[in-house]
Coordinates of N, CA and C in Angstrom, one line a residue:
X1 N -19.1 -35.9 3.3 CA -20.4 -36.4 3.9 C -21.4 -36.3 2.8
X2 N -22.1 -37.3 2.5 CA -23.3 -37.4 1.8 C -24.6 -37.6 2.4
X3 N -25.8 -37.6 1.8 CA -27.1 -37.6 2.0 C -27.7 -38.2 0.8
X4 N -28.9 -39.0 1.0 CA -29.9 -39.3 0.4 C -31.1 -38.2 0.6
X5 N -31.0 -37.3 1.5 CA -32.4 -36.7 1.3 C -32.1 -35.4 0.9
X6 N -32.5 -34.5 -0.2 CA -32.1 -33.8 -1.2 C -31.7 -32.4 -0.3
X7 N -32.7 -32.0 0.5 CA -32.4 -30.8 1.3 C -31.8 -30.9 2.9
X8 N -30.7 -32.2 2.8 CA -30.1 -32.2 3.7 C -28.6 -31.9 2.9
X9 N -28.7 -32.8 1.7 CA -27.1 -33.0 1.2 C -27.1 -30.9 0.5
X10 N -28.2 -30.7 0.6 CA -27.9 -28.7 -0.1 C -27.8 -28.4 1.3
X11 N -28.0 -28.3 2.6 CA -27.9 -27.7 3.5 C -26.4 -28.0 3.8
X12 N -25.9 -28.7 3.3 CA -24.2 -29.5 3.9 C -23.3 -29.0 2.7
X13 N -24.1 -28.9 1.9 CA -23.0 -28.4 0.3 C -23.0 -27.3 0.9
X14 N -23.9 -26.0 1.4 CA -23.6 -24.8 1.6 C -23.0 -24.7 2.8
X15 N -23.3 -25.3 3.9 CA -22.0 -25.5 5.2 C -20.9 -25.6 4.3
X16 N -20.7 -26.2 3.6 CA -19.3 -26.1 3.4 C -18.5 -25.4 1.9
X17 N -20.0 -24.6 1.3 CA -19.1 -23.4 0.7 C -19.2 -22.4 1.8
X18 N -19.6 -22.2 2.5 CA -19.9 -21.1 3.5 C -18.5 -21.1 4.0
X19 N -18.0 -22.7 4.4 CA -16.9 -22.6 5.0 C -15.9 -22.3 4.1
X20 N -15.6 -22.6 3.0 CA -14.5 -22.1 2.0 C -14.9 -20.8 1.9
X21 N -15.7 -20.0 2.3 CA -15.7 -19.1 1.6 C -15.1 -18.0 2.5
X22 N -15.2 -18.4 3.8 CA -14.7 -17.7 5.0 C -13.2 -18.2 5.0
X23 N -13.0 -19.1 5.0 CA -11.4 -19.3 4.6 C -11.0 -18.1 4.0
X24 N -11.0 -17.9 2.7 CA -10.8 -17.0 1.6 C -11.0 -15.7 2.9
X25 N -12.0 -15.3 2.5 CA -12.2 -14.0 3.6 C -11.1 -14.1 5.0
X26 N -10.7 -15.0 5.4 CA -9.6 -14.4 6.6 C -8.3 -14.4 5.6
X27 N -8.1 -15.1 5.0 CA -6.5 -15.1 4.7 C -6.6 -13.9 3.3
X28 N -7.7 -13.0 3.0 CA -7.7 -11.7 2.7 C -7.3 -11.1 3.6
X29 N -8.2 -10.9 4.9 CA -7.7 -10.2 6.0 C -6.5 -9.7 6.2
X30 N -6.1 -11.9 6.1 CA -4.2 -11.8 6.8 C -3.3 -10.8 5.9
X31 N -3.7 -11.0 4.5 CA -2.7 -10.4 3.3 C -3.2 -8.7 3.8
X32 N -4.0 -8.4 3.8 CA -4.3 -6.8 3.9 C -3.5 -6.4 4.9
X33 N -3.6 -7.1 6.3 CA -2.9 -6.1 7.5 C -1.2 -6.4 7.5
X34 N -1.0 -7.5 6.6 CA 0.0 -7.5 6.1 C 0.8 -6.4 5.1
X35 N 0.5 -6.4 4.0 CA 0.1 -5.5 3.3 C 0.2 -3.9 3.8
X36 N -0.6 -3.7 4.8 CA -0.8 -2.1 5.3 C 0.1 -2.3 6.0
X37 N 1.0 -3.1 7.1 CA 1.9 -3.3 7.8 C 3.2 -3.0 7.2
X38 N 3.3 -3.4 5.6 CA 4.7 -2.9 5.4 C 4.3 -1.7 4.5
X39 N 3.2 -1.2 3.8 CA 3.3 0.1 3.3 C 3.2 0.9 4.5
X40 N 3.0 1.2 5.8 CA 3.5 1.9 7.0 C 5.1 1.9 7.5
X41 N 5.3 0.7 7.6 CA 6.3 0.5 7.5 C 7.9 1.1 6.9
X42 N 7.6 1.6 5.5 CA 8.7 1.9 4.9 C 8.5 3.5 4.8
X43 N 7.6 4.4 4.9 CA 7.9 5.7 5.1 C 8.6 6.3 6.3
X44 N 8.1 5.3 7.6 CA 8.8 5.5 9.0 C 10.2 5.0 8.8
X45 N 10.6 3.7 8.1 CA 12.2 3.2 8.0 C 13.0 4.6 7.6
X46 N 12.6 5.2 6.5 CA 12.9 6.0 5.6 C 13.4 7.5 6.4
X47 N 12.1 8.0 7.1 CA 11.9 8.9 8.0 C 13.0 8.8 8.8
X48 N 13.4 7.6 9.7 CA 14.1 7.3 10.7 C 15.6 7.5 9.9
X49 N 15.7 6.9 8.9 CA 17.6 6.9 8.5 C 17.9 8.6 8.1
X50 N 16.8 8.9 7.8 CA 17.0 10.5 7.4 C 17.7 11.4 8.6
X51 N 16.4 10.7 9.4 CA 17.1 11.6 11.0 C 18.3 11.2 11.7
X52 N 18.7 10.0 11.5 CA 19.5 9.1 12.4 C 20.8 9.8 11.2
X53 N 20.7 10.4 9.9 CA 22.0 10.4 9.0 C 22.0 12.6 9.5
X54 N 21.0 13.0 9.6 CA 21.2 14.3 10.0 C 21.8 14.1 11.6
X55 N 21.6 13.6 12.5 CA 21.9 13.3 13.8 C 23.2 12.7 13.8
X56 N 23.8 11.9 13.3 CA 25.2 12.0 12.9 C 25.9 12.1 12.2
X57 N 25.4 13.5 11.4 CA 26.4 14.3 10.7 C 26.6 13.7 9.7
X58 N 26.1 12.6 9.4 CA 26.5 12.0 7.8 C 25.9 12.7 6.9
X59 N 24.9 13.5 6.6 CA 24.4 14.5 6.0 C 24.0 15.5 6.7
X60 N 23.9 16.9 5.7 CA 23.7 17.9 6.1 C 22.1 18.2 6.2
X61 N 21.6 19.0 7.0 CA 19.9 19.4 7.0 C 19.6 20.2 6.0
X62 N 19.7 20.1 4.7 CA 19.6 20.9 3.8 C 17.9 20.9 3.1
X63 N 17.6 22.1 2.8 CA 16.3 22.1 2.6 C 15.8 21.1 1.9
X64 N 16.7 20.6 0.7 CA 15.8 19.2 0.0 C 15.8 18.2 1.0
X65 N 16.8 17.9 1.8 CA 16.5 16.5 2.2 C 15.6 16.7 3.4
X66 N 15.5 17.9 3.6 CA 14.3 17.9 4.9 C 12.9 17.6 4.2
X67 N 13.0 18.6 2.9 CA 11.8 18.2 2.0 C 11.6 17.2 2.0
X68 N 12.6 16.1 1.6 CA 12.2 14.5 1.3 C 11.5 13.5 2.7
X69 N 11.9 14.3 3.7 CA 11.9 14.1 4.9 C 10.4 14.5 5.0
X70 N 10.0 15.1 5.0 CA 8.3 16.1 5.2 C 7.7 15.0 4.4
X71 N 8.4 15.0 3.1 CA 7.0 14.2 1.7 C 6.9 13.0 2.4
X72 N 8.3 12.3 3.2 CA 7.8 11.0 3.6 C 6.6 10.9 5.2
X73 N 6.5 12.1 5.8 CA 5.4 12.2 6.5 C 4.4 12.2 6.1
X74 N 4.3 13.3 5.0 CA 2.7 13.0 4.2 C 2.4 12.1 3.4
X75 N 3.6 11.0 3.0 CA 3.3 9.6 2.6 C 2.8 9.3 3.9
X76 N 3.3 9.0 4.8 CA 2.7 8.4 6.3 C 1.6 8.8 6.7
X77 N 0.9 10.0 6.5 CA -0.2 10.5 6.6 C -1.4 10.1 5.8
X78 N -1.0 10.5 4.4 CA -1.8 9.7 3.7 C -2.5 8.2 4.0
X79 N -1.5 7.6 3.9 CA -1.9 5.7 4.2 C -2.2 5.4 5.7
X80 N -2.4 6.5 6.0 CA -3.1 6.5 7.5 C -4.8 6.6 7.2
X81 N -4.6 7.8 6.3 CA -6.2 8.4 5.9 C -6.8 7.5 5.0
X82 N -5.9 6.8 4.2 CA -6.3 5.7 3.5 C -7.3 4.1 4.2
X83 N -6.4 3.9 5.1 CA -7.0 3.0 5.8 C -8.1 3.8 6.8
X84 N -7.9 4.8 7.2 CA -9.7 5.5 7.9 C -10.3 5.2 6.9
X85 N -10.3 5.8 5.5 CA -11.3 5.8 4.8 C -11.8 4.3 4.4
X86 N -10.7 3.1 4.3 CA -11.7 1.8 4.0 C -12.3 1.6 5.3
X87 N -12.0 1.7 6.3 CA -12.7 1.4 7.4 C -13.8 2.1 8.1
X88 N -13.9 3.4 7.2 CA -15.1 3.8 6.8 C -16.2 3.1 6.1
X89 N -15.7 3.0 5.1 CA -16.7 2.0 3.7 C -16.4 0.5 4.4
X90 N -16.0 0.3 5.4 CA -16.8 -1.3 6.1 C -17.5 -1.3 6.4
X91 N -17.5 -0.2 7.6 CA -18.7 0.1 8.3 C -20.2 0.3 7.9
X92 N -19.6 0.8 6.5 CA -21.2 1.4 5.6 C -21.7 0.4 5.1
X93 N -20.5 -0.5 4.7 CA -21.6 -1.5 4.1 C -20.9 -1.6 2.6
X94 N -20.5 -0.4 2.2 CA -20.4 -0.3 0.5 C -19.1 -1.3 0.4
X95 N -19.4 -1.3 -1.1 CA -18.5 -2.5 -1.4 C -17.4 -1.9 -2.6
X96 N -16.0 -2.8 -2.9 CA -14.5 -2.4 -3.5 C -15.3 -2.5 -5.1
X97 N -14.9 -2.0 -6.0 CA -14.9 -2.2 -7.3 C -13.6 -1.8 -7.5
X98 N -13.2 -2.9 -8.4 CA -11.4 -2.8 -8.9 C -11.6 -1.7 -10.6
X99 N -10.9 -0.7 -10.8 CA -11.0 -0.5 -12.1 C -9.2 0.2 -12.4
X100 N -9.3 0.5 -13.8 CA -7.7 0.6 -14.0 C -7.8 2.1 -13.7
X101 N -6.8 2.5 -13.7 CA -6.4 3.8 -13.0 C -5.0 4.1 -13.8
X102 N -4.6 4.7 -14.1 CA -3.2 5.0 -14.3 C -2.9 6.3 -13.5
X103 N -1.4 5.5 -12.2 CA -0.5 5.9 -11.6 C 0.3 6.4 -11.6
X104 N 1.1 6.8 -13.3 CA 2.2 6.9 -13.2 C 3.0 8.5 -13.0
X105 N 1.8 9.3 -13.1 CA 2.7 10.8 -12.7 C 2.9 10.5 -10.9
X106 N 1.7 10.2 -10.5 CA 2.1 9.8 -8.8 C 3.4 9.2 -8.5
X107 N 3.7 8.1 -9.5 CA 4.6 7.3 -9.0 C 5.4 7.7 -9.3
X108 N 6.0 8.1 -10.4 CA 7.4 9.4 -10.7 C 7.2 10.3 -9.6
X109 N 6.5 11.2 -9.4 CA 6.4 12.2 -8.2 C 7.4 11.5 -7.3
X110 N 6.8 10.4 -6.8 CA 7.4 10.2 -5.6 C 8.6 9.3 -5.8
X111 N 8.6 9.0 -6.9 CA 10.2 8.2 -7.1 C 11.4 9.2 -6.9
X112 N 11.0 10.7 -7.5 CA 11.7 11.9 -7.9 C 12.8 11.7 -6.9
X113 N 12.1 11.9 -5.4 CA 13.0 12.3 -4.6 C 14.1 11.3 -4.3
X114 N 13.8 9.7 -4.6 CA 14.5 8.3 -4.1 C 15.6 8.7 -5.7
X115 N 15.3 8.8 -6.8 CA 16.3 8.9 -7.7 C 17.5 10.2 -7.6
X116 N 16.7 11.2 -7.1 CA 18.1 12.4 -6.9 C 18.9 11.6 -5.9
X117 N 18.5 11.2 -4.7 CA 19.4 11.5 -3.6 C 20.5 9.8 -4.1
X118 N 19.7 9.3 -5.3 CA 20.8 8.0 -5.3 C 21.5 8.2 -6.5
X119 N 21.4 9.1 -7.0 CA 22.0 10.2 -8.2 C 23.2 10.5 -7.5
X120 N 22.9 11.1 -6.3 CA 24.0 11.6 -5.4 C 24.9 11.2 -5.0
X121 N 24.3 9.5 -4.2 CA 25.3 8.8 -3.6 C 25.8 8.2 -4.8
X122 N 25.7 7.8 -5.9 CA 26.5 6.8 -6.9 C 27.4 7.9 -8.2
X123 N 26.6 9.0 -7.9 CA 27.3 9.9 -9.1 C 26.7 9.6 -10.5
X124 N 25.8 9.1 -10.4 CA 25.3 8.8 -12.4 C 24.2 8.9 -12.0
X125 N 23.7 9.6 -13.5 CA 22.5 9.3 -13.6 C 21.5 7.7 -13.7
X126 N 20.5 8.2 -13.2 CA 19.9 6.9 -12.8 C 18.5 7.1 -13.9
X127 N 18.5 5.7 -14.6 CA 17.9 6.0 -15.7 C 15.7 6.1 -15.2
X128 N 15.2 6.5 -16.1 CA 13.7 6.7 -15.9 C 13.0 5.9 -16.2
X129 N 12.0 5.2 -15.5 CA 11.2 4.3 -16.2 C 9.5 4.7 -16.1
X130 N 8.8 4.6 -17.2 CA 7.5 5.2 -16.9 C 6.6 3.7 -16.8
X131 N 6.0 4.1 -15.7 CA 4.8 2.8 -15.7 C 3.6 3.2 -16.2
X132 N 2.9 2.8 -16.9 CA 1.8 3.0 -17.8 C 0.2 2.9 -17.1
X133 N 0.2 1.5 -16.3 CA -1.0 1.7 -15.9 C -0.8 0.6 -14.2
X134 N -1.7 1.0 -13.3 CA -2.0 0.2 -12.1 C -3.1 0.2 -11.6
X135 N -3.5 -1.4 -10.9 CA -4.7 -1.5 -11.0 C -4.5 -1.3 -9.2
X136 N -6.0 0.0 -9.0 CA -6.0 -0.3 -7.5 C -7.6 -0.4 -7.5
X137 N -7.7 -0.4 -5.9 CA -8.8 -0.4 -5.5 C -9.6 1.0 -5.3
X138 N -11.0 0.9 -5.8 CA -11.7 2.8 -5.4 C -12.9 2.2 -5.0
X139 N -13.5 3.0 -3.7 CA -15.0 2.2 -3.7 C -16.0 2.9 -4.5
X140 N -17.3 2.1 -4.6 CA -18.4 2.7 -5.5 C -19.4 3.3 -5.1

């Protein structure tokens, strides 16, 4: 849609970045609860085969795998507290600044326990890989 009169066709340009622009903004949305949907998702999967493999006897309750069992609650706990806290900083108002971060003793941490127990089931060692850097989100 066009215009001849100058502050009709700017009031229609911005109707309609307004409206691209809210596009963008839901299908962020969609990808986030998406997103938080399967990082919840996989500490409970995880949680559950642990219990369901002590429950029938296919492994023993042995202190590591209970361990692995616990760390994947406090993964679950965590990304609980995670999302309270952005949904804190919605509420306030404050806004995401992206900056680099390097993850990778975290991510070894928690790889630690997924490489022994698959050390176990396959009998070899399972080789190491270090990731250098990952970009997340921190607010400002």
């Amino acid at each position: 849609m066009s215009s001849d009169i100058t502050e009709l066709q700017i009031l229609i340009d911005s109707i309609n970045k307004l409206g691209s622009e809210l596009e963008i903004q839901e299908n962020l949305r969609k990808r986030l609860m998406s997103d938080v949907a399967h990082e919840l998702r996989n500490p409970l999967t995880i949680i559950k085969s642990h219990l369901e493999a002590f429950e029938d006897g296919i492994w023993e309750p042995t202190h590591e795998r209970i361990k692995l069992t616990v760390d994947e609650i406090n993964r679950l706990s965590m990304l609980i507290s995670e999302v309270e806290k952005l949904t804190s900083i919605e509420k306030t108002g404050k806004n995401l600044s992206i900056e680099n971060v390097n993850l990778s003793s975290e991510i070894e941490e928690n790889g630690t326990g997924f490489r022994s127990s698959l050390q176990q089931q396959v009998g070899q060692t399972i080789a190491q890989y270090r990731i250098r850097h990952i970009y997340c989100c921190r607010y400002a």
